Short mmCIF file of C-alpha atoms in Angstrom, two decimals:
data_model
loop_
_atom_site.label_atom_id
_atom_site.label_comp_id
_atom_site.label_asym_id
_atom_site.label_seq_id
_atom_site.Cartn_x
_atom_site.Cartn_y
_atom_site.Cartn_z
CA UNK A 1 5.71 72.46 -48.28
CA UNK A 2 4.11 75.33 -46.41
CA UNK A 3 5.14 77.46 -43.51
CA UNK A 4 2.79 79.43 -41.30
CA UNK A 5 2.21 83.06 -40.51
CA UNK A 6 0.08 83.22 -37.39
CA UNK A 7 -1.31 86.61 -36.38
CA UNK A 8 -3.79 86.57 -33.52
CA UNK A 9 -5.26 90.01 -32.86
CA UNK A 10 -7.36 88.89 -29.95
CA UNK A 11 -8.51 85.59 -28.47
CA UNK A 12 -10.41 85.34 -25.21
CA UNK A 13 -12.45 82.73 -23.41
CA UNK A 14 -15.82 84.36 -22.75
CA UNK A 15 -17.12 84.84 -19.22
CA UNK A 16 -19.10 81.88 -17.91
CA UNK A 17 -21.22 82.46 -14.80
CA UNK A 18 -19.02 83.86 -12.06
CA UNK A 19 -15.79 83.33 -14.02
CA UNK A 20 -14.67 86.50 -15.71
CA UNK A 21 -13.57 86.67 -19.34
CA UNK A 22 -10.01 85.45 -19.80
CA UNK A 23 -7.80 87.10 -22.38
CA UNK A 24 -5.38 84.56 -23.89
CA UNK A 25 -3.87 86.28 -26.89
CA UNK A 26 -3.44 89.92 -27.83
CA UNK A 27 -1.39 91.02 -30.84
CA UNK A 28 0.45 87.72 -31.00
CA UNK A 29 2.61 86.93 -34.01
CA UNK A 30 4.49 83.77 -34.86
CA UNK A 31 6.07 82.96 -38.21
CA UNK A 32 7.12 79.43 -38.96
CA UNK A 33 9.38 78.59 -41.88
CA UNK A 34 8.46 75.80 -44.27
CA UNK A 35 9.98 72.50 -43.20
CA UNK A 36 10.91 73.58 -39.70
CA UNK A 37 10.13 71.64 -36.54
CA UNK A 38 8.97 74.08 -33.88
CA UNK A 39 8.51 73.00 -30.27
CA UNK A 40 6.07 75.12 -28.27
CA UNK A 41 6.65 74.98 -24.54
CA UNK A 42 5.14 76.98 -21.71
CA UNK A 43 3.15 76.67 -18.51
CA UNK A 44 0.05 74.46 -18.43
CA UNK A 45 -3.14 76.20 -19.44
CA UNK A 46 -1.41 79.19 -21.03
CA UNK A 47 -3.10 78.54 -24.38
CA UNK A 48 -0.83 76.23 -26.39
CA UNK A 49 -3.58 73.80 -27.35
CA UNK A 50 -5.87 76.74 -28.12
CA UNK A 51 -3.21 78.03 -30.51
CA UNK A 52 -3.06 74.66 -32.31
CA UNK A 53 -6.86 74.58 -32.53
CA UNK A 54 -6.92 78.06 -34.08
CA UNK A 55 -4.27 77.02 -36.61
CA UNK A 56 -6.17 73.81 -37.42
CA UNK A 57 -9.41 75.72 -37.96
CA UNK A 58 -11.16 73.93 -35.09
CA UNK A 59 -11.46 77.16 -33.12
CA UNK A 60 -12.66 80.02 -35.32
CA UNK A 61 -13.78 82.29 -32.52
CA UNK A 62 -10.86 84.75 -32.62
CA UNK A 63 -9.71 87.92 -34.33
CA UNK A 64 -6.75 87.43 -36.61
CA UNK A 65 -5.49 85.24 -39.41
CA UNK A 66 -3.51 82.09 -39.91
CA UNK A 67 -1.91 82.10 -43.34
CA UNK A 68 0.18 79.44 -44.95
CA UNK A 69 3.32 80.56 -46.80
CA UNK A 70 5.30 78.66 -49.41
CA UNK A 71 9.02 77.96 -49.83
CA UNK A 72 9.49 80.72 -52.37
CA UNK A 73 9.15 83.51 -49.85
CA UNK A 74 7.12 84.85 -47.00
CA UNK A 75 3.82 86.52 -47.74
CA UNK A 76 3.16 84.73 -50.99
CA UNK A 77 -0.08 82.79 -51.18
CA UNK A 78 0.28 79.08 -50.54
CA UNK A 79 -1.23 76.36 -52.77
CA UNK A 80 -5.01 76.42 -52.78
CA UNK A 81 -5.73 74.28 -49.74
CA UNK A 82 -2.73 73.31 -47.62
CA UNK A 83 -3.30 70.07 -45.81
CA UNK A 84 -3.26 69.97 -42.03
CA UNK A 85 -2.88 66.86 -39.92
CA UNK A 86 -3.35 66.91 -36.18
CA UNK A 87 -2.01 64.34 -33.72
CA UNK A 88 -3.99 64.91 -30.54
CA UNK A 89 -3.06 64.23 -26.95
CA UNK A 90 -5.40 61.22 -27.05
CA UNK A 91 -5.16 59.15 -30.21
CA UNK A 92 -8.82 59.87 -31.10
CA UNK A 93 -9.25 56.72 -33.18
CA UNK A 94 -12.73 55.46 -34.05
CA UNK A 95 -13.11 52.50 -31.66
CA UNK A 96 -15.59 50.72 -33.99
CA UNK A 97 -13.23 50.73 -36.96
CA UNK A 98 -10.03 48.75 -37.43
CA UNK A 99 -6.58 50.35 -37.52
CA UNK A 100 -6.51 50.14 -41.32
CA UNK A 101 -9.99 51.65 -41.62
CA UNK A 102 -9.10 54.44 -39.21
CA UNK A 103 -6.17 55.44 -41.40
CA UNK A 104 -8.07 54.94 -44.67
CA UNK A 105 -11.01 57.09 -43.57
CA UNK A 106 -8.78 60.15 -43.28
CA UNK A 107 -7.67 59.84 -46.93
CA UNK A 108 -9.26 61.18 -50.09
CA UNK A 109 -10.04 58.89 -53.03
CA UNK A 110 -6.81 59.59 -54.83
CA UNK A 111 -4.65 58.87 -51.75
CA UNK A 112 -6.63 55.74 -50.98
CA UNK A 113 -6.08 54.54 -54.55
CA UNK A 114 -2.32 54.93 -54.08
CA UNK A 115 -2.46 52.54 -51.12
CA UNK A 116 -1.22 55.08 -48.61
CA UNK A 117 -3.20 53.56 -45.74
CA UNK A 118 -1.42 50.22 -45.93
CA UNK A 119 1.92 51.84 -46.62
CA UNK A 120 1.86 53.97 -43.47
CA UNK A 121 0.34 51.24 -41.31
CA UNK A 122 3.40 49.22 -42.37
CA UNK A 123 5.81 52.08 -41.77
CA UNK A 124 4.69 52.54 -38.15
CA UNK A 125 5.05 48.79 -37.59
CA UNK A 126 1.37 47.90 -37.26
CA UNK A 127 1.06 45.60 -40.30
CA UNK A 128 0.14 42.65 -38.06
CA UNK A 129 -2.41 44.70 -36.12
CA UNK A 130 -4.04 46.37 -39.14
CA UNK A 131 -7.31 44.46 -38.80
CA UNK A 132 -7.68 44.89 -35.05
CA UNK A 133 -9.91 47.40 -33.34
CA UNK A 134 -8.09 50.11 -31.37
CA UNK A 135 -9.26 48.84 -27.97
CA UNK A 136 -7.28 45.67 -28.56
CA UNK A 137 -4.06 47.66 -28.88
CA UNK A 138 -1.69 48.98 -26.25
CA UNK A 139 -1.59 52.73 -25.73
CA UNK A 140 1.73 52.92 -27.56
CA UNK A 141 0.29 51.09 -30.57
CA UNK A 142 -2.73 53.37 -30.61
CA UNK A 143 -0.36 56.34 -30.85
CA UNK A 144 1.44 54.65 -33.72
CA UNK A 145 -1.91 54.31 -35.49
CA UNK A 146 -2.58 58.02 -34.92
CA UNK A 147 0.84 58.82 -36.43
CA UNK A 148 0.11 56.59 -39.43
CA UNK A 149 -3.17 58.39 -39.98
CA UNK A 150 -1.55 61.82 -39.78
CA UNK A 151 1.29 61.01 -42.20
CA UNK A 152 -0.89 59.07 -44.67
CA UNK A 153 -2.85 62.27 -45.35
CA UNK A 154 0.40 63.81 -46.70
CA UNK A 155 0.15 66.96 -44.60
CA UNK A 156 1.86 70.25 -45.40
CA UNK A 157 1.58 71.19 -41.74
CA UNK A 158 1.58 68.67 -38.92
CA UNK A 159 0.19 69.84 -35.58
CA UNK A 160 1.05 67.75 -32.54
CA UNK A 161 -0.30 68.26 -29.03
CA UNK A 162 1.82 66.33 -26.51
CA UNK A 163 1.48 63.17 -28.60
CA UNK A 164 3.84 61.12 -26.41
CA UNK A 165 2.60 62.15 -22.99
CA UNK A 166 1.76 59.51 -20.35
CA UNK A 167 3.77 56.75 -22.00
CA UNK A 168 6.63 54.97 -20.29
CA UNK A 169 9.94 56.53 -21.25
CA UNK A 170 11.19 53.64 -23.40
CA UNK A 171 7.97 53.58 -25.46
CA UNK A 172 7.95 57.36 -25.78
CA UNK A 173 11.57 57.30 -26.96
CA UNK A 174 10.77 54.70 -29.64
CA UNK A 175 7.86 56.82 -30.84
CA UNK A 176 10.02 59.95 -31.01
CA UNK A 177 12.49 58.07 -33.19
CA UNK A 178 9.56 56.83 -35.29
CA UNK A 179 8.40 60.42 -35.76
CA UNK A 180 11.86 61.44 -37.00
CA UNK A 181 11.93 58.44 -39.38
CA UNK A 182 8.50 59.30 -40.74
CA UNK A 183 9.54 62.92 -41.28
CA UNK A 184 12.54 61.67 -43.26
CA UNK A 185 10.17 59.72 -45.52
CA UNK A 186 7.51 62.41 -45.72
CA UNK A 187 8.75 65.87 -44.66
CA UNK A 188 6.32 68.38 -43.18
CA UNK A 189 6.31 71.58 -41.20
CA UNK A 190 5.73 70.60 -37.58
CA UNK A 191 4.25 72.60 -34.71
CA UNK A 192 4.73 70.51 -31.59
CA UNK A 193 3.35 71.31 -28.14
CA UNK A 194 5.16 69.63 -25.25
CA UNK A 195 6.14 69.95 -21.61
CA UNK A 196 9.11 67.66 -22.00
CA UNK A 197 12.25 69.72 -22.46
CA UNK A 198 14.35 66.70 -23.37
CA UNK A 199 11.89 65.79 -26.08
CA UNK A 200 12.23 69.33 -27.36
CA UNK A 201 15.99 69.04 -27.67
CA UNK A 202 15.78 65.70 -29.43
CA UNK A 203 13.16 66.67 -32.01
CA UNK A 204 12.94 70.38 -32.63
CA UNK A 205 15.12 72.74 -34.64
CA UNK A 206 13.46 75.71 -33.05
CA UNK A 207 12.23 76.31 -29.54
CA UNK A 208 9.48 78.82 -28.81
CA UNK A 209 8.71 79.30 -25.14
CA UNK A 210 5.43 80.98 -24.31
CA UNK A 211 4.52 82.69 -21.09
CA UNK A 212 2.41 85.36 -19.47
CA UNK A 213 -1.24 86.14 -19.99
CA UNK A 214 -1.98 87.35 -22.58
CA UNK A 215 0.57 85.05 -24.15
CA UNK A 216 3.88 86.39 -25.35
CA UNK A 217 7.00 84.73 -26.67
CA UNK A 218 9.48 84.47 -23.78
CA UNK A 219 12.24 82.73 -25.70
CA UNK A 220 12.66 81.95 -29.38
CA UNK A 221 15.85 80.21 -30.41
CA UNK A 222 17.28 77.78 -32.88
CA UNK A 223 18.63 74.37 -31.96
CA UNK A 224 21.11 73.51 -34.70
CA UNK A 225 21.64 69.97 -35.92
CA UNK A 226 25.04 69.68 -34.22
CA UNK A 227 23.65 70.36 -30.78
CA UNK A 228 21.15 67.49 -31.02
CA UNK A 229 23.32 65.04 -32.98
CA UNK A 230 23.79 62.40 -30.28
CA UNK A 231 22.90 61.71 -26.68
CA UNK A 232 25.86 63.63 -25.27
CA UNK A 233 25.30 66.67 -27.46
CA UNK A 234 21.63 66.65 -26.54
CA UNK A 235 22.39 66.44 -22.84
CA UNK A 236 24.75 69.39 -23.12
CA UNK A 237 22.22 71.40 -25.10
CA UNK A 238 19.52 70.53 -22.62
CA UNK A 239 21.69 71.68 -19.74
CA UNK A 240 22.52 74.94 -21.54
CA UNK A 241 18.88 75.71 -22.42
CA UNK A 242 17.04 74.56 -19.33
CA UNK A 243 19.56 74.73 -16.49
CA UNK A 244 18.09 77.96 -15.16
CA UNK A 245 14.55 76.74 -15.39
CA UNK A 246 15.25 73.71 -13.19
CA UNK A 247 18.32 74.77 -11.30
CA UNK A 248 19.50 71.94 -9.08
CA UNK A 249 18.04 68.55 -9.77
CA UNK A 250 18.12 68.40 -13.52
CA UNK A 251 21.49 70.06 -13.86
CA UNK A 252 23.10 67.68 -11.39
CA UNK A 253 21.66 64.66 -13.09
CA UNK A 254 22.87 65.87 -16.48
CA UNK A 255 26.31 66.65 -15.14
CA UNK A 256 26.54 63.14 -13.79
CA UNK A 257 25.46 61.81 -17.13
CA UNK A 258 28.08 63.85 -18.99
CA UNK A 259 30.89 62.83 -16.61
CA UNK A 260 29.92 59.22 -17.03
CA UNK A 261 30.24 59.59 -20.79
CA UNK A 262 33.36 61.81 -20.72
CA UNK B 1 -22.33 27.89 -24.97
CA UNK B 2 -23.30 25.64 -22.07
CA UNK B 3 -24.85 28.61 -20.28
CA UNK B 4 -26.86 29.47 -23.41
CA UNK B 5 -28.30 25.95 -23.48
CA UNK B 6 -29.02 26.16 -19.76
CA UNK B 7 -30.84 29.44 -20.30
CA UNK B 8 -32.97 27.98 -23.10
CA UNK B 9 -33.66 24.91 -20.94
CA UNK B 10 -34.91 27.04 -18.07
CA UNK B 11 -37.03 29.10 -20.44
CA UNK B 12 -38.72 25.97 -21.86
CA UNK B 13 -39.25 24.56 -18.36
CA UNK B 14 -40.75 27.85 -17.19
CA UNK B 15 -43.18 28.02 -20.12
CA UNK B 16 -44.22 24.39 -19.82
CA UNK B 17 -44.91 24.98 -16.11
CA UNK B 18 -47.07 27.99 -17.00
CA UNK B 19 -49.14 25.92 -19.45
CA UNK B 20 -49.52 23.11 -16.88
CA UNK B 21 -50.69 25.51 -14.16
CA UNK B 22 -53.12 27.09 -16.62
CA UNK B 23 -54.45 23.66 -17.65
CA UNK B 24 -54.95 22.50 -14.05
CA UNK B 25 -56.73 25.70 -13.00
CA UNK B 26 -58.94 25.63 -16.13
CA UNK B 27 -59.86 21.97 -15.53
CA UNK B 28 -60.63 22.64 -11.86
CA UNK B 29 -62.85 25.65 -12.63
CA UNK B 30 -64.44 24.06 -15.69
CA UNK B 31 -65.75 27.51 -16.74
CA UNK B 32 -66.57 29.08 -20.12
CA UNK B 33 -64.50 32.17 -19.27
CA UNK B 34 -61.24 30.24 -18.74
CA UNK B 35 -60.76 27.63 -21.46
CA UNK B 36 -57.86 25.21 -21.15
CA UNK B 37 -54.79 25.02 -23.43
CA UNK B 38 -56.43 22.42 -25.66
CA UNK B 39 -59.46 24.63 -26.38
CA UNK B 40 -57.20 27.61 -27.18
CA UNK B 41 -55.06 25.48 -29.48
CA UNK B 42 -58.21 24.28 -31.24
CA UNK B 43 -59.35 27.89 -31.74
CA UNK B 44 -55.93 28.81 -33.14
CA UNK B 45 -55.95 25.84 -35.53
CA UNK B 46 -59.49 26.67 -36.65
CA UNK B 47 -58.75 30.36 -37.39
CA UNK B 48 -55.46 29.47 -39.05
CA UNK B 49 -57.23 26.97 -41.32
CA UNK B 50 -59.77 29.61 -42.42
CA UNK B 51 -56.88 32.04 -42.99
CA UNK B 52 -58.42 34.57 -40.63
CA UNK B 53 -55.66 34.49 -38.02
CA UNK B 54 -52.70 34.82 -40.42
CA UNK B 55 -54.49 37.61 -42.32
CA UNK B 56 -55.32 39.68 -39.24
CA UNK B 57 -51.91 39.15 -37.64
CA UNK B 58 -50.34 40.21 -40.95
CA UNK B 59 -52.49 43.36 -41.14
CA UNK B 60 -51.56 44.30 -37.56
CA UNK B 61 -47.90 43.58 -38.17
CA UNK B 62 -47.92 45.85 -41.23
CA UNK B 63 -49.38 48.66 -39.10
CA UNK B 64 -46.77 48.02 -36.42
CA UNK B 65 -43.96 48.22 -38.98
CA UNK B 66 -45.32 51.42 -40.56
CA UNK B 67 -45.92 53.23 -37.27
CA UNK B 68 -42.65 51.99 -35.77
CA UNK B 69 -40.59 53.14 -38.78
CA UNK B 70 -42.26 56.54 -38.84
CA UNK B 71 -41.73 57.02 -35.12
CA UNK B 72 -38.05 55.97 -35.26
CA UNK B 73 -37.22 58.28 -38.18
CA UNK B 74 -39.17 61.34 -37.02
CA UNK B 75 -38.45 60.88 -33.31
CA UNK B 76 -34.78 60.19 -34.05
CA UNK B 77 -34.42 63.34 -36.15
CA UNK B 78 -36.15 65.47 -33.52
CA UNK B 79 -34.06 63.94 -30.72
CA UNK B 80 -30.74 64.52 -32.49
CA UNK B 81 -31.73 68.10 -33.35
CA UNK B 82 -32.62 68.83 -29.71
CA UNK B 83 -29.46 67.14 -28.44
CA UNK B 84 -27.30 69.28 -30.74
CA UNK B 85 -29.02 72.62 -30.15
CA UNK B 86 -29.40 73.73 -26.51
CA UNK B 87 -31.61 76.62 -27.62
CA UNK B 88 -34.08 74.38 -29.47
CA UNK B 89 -33.94 71.98 -26.53
CA UNK B 90 -34.91 74.69 -24.05
CA UNK B 91 -37.74 75.83 -26.27
CA UNK B 92 -39.25 72.45 -27.11
CA UNK B 93 -38.67 70.73 -23.77
CA UNK B 94 -42.13 71.78 -22.58
CA UNK B 95 -43.75 70.39 -25.72
CA UNK B 96 -42.01 67.07 -25.19
CA UNK B 97 -43.24 66.86 -21.59
CA UNK B 98 -46.82 67.53 -22.71
CA UNK B 99 -46.59 64.87 -25.43
CA UNK B 100 -44.95 62.33 -23.12
CA UNK B 101 -47.77 62.69 -20.61
CA UNK B 102 -50.63 62.79 -23.09
CA UNK B 103 -52.57 59.50 -22.68
CA UNK B 104 -52.33 57.25 -25.73
CA UNK B 105 -56.10 56.97 -25.85
CA UNK B 106 -56.49 60.76 -26.16
CA UNK B 107 -54.11 60.86 -29.14
CA UNK B 108 -56.02 58.02 -30.81
CA UNK B 109 -59.42 59.66 -30.29
CA UNK B 110 -58.17 63.05 -31.50
CA UNK B 111 -56.60 61.54 -34.63
CA UNK B 112 -59.85 59.74 -35.50
CA UNK B 113 -61.92 62.86 -34.80
CA UNK B 114 -59.66 65.17 -36.81
CA UNK B 115 -58.64 62.91 -39.69
CA UNK B 116 -61.52 60.42 -39.85
CA UNK B 117 -61.51 56.65 -39.36
CA UNK B 118 -58.75 56.11 -41.93
CA UNK B 119 -55.63 53.98 -42.16
CA UNK B 120 -53.45 57.12 -42.15
CA UNK B 121 -55.09 58.42 -38.98
CA UNK B 122 -54.60 55.04 -37.28
CA UNK B 123 -50.89 54.85 -38.11
CA UNK B 124 -50.31 58.52 -37.29
CA UNK B 125 -51.94 58.03 -33.89
CA UNK B 126 -49.60 55.16 -33.03
CA UNK B 127 -46.52 56.99 -34.33
CA UNK B 128 -47.36 60.18 -32.39
CA UNK B 129 -47.59 58.13 -29.21
CA UNK B 130 -44.10 56.75 -29.75
CA UNK B 131 -42.27 59.79 -31.18
CA UNK B 132 -41.63 61.58 -27.85
CA UNK B 133 -40.01 58.46 -26.33
CA UNK B 134 -37.69 58.03 -29.28
CA UNK B 135 -36.87 61.75 -29.23
CA UNK B 136 -35.95 61.70 -25.53
CA UNK B 137 -33.71 58.63 -25.94
CA UNK B 138 -31.93 59.96 -29.03
CA UNK B 139 -31.54 63.38 -27.40
CA UNK B 140 -29.40 61.67 -24.76
CA UNK B 141 -27.45 59.98 -27.53
CA UNK B 142 -26.82 63.24 -29.36
CA UNK B 143 -25.71 64.93 -26.14
CA UNK B 144 -23.21 62.14 -25.56
CA UNK B 145 -21.61 62.50 -29.02
CA UNK B 146 -17.85 62.82 -28.67
CA UNK B 147 -16.49 66.28 -29.37
CA UNK B 148 -13.01 64.82 -29.71
CA UNK B 149 -14.02 62.57 -32.60
CA UNK B 150 -15.98 65.41 -34.17
CA UNK B 151 -12.84 67.58 -34.20
CA UNK B 152 -10.81 64.69 -35.60
CA UNK B 153 -13.32 64.32 -38.45
CA UNK B 154 -13.13 68.07 -39.12
CA UNK B 155 -9.33 68.13 -39.27
CA UNK B 156 -9.25 65.17 -41.64
CA UNK B 157 -12.03 66.69 -43.76
CA UNK B 158 -14.56 63.87 -43.53
CA UNK B 159 -17.46 64.38 -45.93
CA UNK B 160 -20.86 64.59 -44.19
CA UNK B 161 -21.69 61.14 -45.47
CA UNK B 162 -18.48 59.65 -44.10
CA UNK B 163 -18.97 61.50 -40.83
CA UNK B 164 -22.56 60.22 -40.46
CA UNK B 165 -21.72 56.63 -41.29
CA UNK B 166 -18.41 56.22 -39.47
CA UNK B 167 -18.48 58.77 -36.64
CA UNK B 168 -22.06 59.62 -35.66
CA UNK B 169 -24.16 56.49 -36.29
CA UNK B 170 -21.89 54.08 -34.38
CA UNK B 171 -22.17 56.38 -31.37
CA UNK B 172 -25.97 56.60 -31.67
CA UNK B 173 -26.58 52.90 -32.32
CA UNK B 174 -26.90 51.84 -28.63
CA UNK B 175 -29.49 54.58 -28.17
CA UNK B 176 -31.29 53.55 -31.37
CA UNK B 177 -31.35 49.95 -30.15
CA UNK B 178 -32.78 51.00 -26.78
CA UNK B 179 -35.44 53.12 -28.49
CA UNK B 180 -36.28 50.26 -30.88
CA UNK B 181 -36.64 47.75 -28.06
CA UNK B 182 -38.98 49.80 -25.90
CA UNK B 183 -40.63 51.11 -29.06
CA UNK B 184 -41.70 47.77 -30.39
CA UNK B 185 -43.26 46.78 -27.06
CA UNK B 186 -45.21 50.04 -26.88
CA UNK B 187 -46.23 50.25 -30.53
CA UNK B 188 -47.84 46.85 -30.87
CA UNK B 189 -49.94 47.39 -27.76
CA UNK B 190 -51.20 50.74 -29.02
CA UNK B 191 -51.89 49.33 -32.49
CA UNK B 192 -54.38 46.88 -30.93
CA UNK B 193 -56.24 49.77 -29.26
CA UNK B 194 -56.31 51.73 -32.51
CA UNK B 195 -57.74 48.71 -34.33
CA UNK B 196 -60.29 48.10 -31.63
CA UNK B 197 -61.56 51.68 -31.84
CA UNK B 198 -61.58 52.38 -35.55
CA UNK B 199 -60.49 49.63 -37.93
CA UNK B 200 -62.37 46.71 -39.42
CA UNK B 201 -59.48 44.23 -39.50
CA UNK B 202 -56.36 43.33 -37.54
CA UNK B 203 -55.85 41.58 -34.23
CA UNK B 204 -57.40 44.44 -32.23
CA UNK B 205 -60.59 44.25 -34.30
CA UNK B 206 -60.75 40.45 -33.91
CA UNK B 207 -60.32 40.75 -30.13
CA UNK B 208 -63.20 43.22 -30.06
CA UNK B 209 -65.34 40.82 -32.08
CA UNK B 210 -64.59 37.80 -29.86
CA UNK B 211 -65.13 39.95 -26.77
CA UNK B 212 -68.70 40.61 -27.92
CA UNK B 213 -69.15 36.88 -28.60
CA UNK B 214 -67.58 36.07 -25.22
CA UNK B 215 -65.21 33.66 -27.03
CA UNK B 216 -62.26 33.67 -24.61
CA UNK B 217 -60.49 30.77 -26.32
CA UNK B 218 -60.15 32.78 -29.55
CA UNK B 219 -59.02 35.88 -27.64
CA UNK B 220 -56.23 33.88 -26.02
CA UNK B 221 -55.32 32.25 -29.34
CA UNK B 222 -54.76 35.68 -30.94
CA UNK B 223 -52.85 36.95 -27.92
CA UNK B 224 -50.49 33.97 -27.96
CA UNK B 225 -49.95 34.21 -31.71
CA UNK B 226 -48.94 37.84 -31.28
CA UNK B 227 -46.60 37.16 -28.36
CA UNK B 228 -44.80 34.56 -30.49
CA UNK B 229 -44.37 36.97 -33.40
CA UNK B 230 -43.11 39.88 -31.29
CA UNK B 231 -40.59 37.60 -29.55
CA UNK B 232 -39.44 36.29 -32.94
CA UNK B 233 -38.77 39.87 -34.10
CA UNK B 234 -36.84 40.55 -30.89
CA UNK B 235 -34.69 37.40 -31.12
CA UNK B 236 -34.19 37.22 -34.90
CA UNK B 237 -33.80 40.93 -35.76
CA UNK B 238 -33.14 43.22 -32.79
CA UNK B 239 -30.71 41.07 -30.81
CA UNK B 240 -28.41 40.15 -33.74
CA UNK B 241 -28.38 43.81 -34.78
CA UNK B 242 -27.35 44.90 -31.29
CA UNK B 243 -24.60 42.27 -31.18
CA UNK B 244 -23.25 43.41 -34.56
CA UNK B 245 -23.26 47.03 -33.42
CA UNK B 246 -21.23 46.16 -30.31
CA UNK B 247 -18.74 43.81 -31.98
CA UNK B 248 -15.83 46.24 -31.56
CA UNK B 249 -16.13 46.42 -27.77
CA UNK B 250 -13.60 44.53 -25.73
#
């Protein structure tokens, strides 16, 4: 498994017409340990998706480097070509290919020969829908297909950009649990962009809050396993971490929840 | 299914009515320049029996296929290139406008003058007439290519072959179908003009011949034979292809 060492010297959106150039990153550094699950939160439009795109190699128009580091120690060169998978905000499935084909197309010959497409289509619970086209599926099922595709490629690093946004809460919760189950089967280093603080507490073992412009790290803290063990622990952790950010409403609701349980 | 039968029924009724109207008018006028359906059918049977009609229709069809294929491939490549590169698009846009507005007849005459009265010049003239239309249609298609899917293919390291077959072509296929449809209609009309001006066989040449003989029955016989063949291509090849390309839509 690989971790990441992200060093962005400078990243700006160039001036377009009357809009002036916008500086997003300047001397930004973020190290991510192999096997960790890092949640990136921060205000909309501050550059979280841009950061994922730079890491994924989709956006190469920046000064700086993104290196992968192995278990054995920081700085050492990672295996030749670490694999990245990216779960986008929209599932980005090919509408003219079936679920099974969508997963299979992301695999190389050797992975396809091992039957990984069918295995992960099964694991996300889409065995019965494998031969359907994505437009026949519900939004939740489309996201499952996108998860199957990402995990079937056996990624070293999994990038996720608000993958559970705009789903109803029950569906989103099932998908979060599915993500944890998949990570148990096939571990990976995860960089996860979200706005949902509760999601953060449930999934991540490290929280990195971004802010400002150019972007800097406002908060960077660990969320240990004990503090996200069960619903009550998570609620308490959530209250501790985000009480100040949303002073009245959220805190009151959580308090009520805790009293109800206590 | 019922509506499909109804549609075919109406189509048959409509065509029968056309033939009846034609027959009545021809009988009323009783003129050499408007023969009735029976005379046209007789001309068609006569030229089919001598083998002349099938041969000339075949020759014309071969020219249509050659010019159409050339125009689709070259026009498609140009269109996709322009759709992907704004700089090339800005530069060549003027050229496209000139070509689009150049009368077909001028292209045909120039090709014959520059390259001689040859088969290659004839087919090139037809293809050049069609290329700008295909290019403009496919340019729209290339502009509409999804950036999201392109990024997905990059992240998952699709080979160029896989990307072309599974990501790009399915997005372009409606535009290809539109270009093919309008292309076929345009190409076969221009092929007749090319044959009339500089070939010694094909439907266009035959029409020219019968025009000089004032044999209107034979002219109509060739015209009807060609209409039937072009419609057959539309119904048997283009429409099934379009349906297959759109199978995934809800």
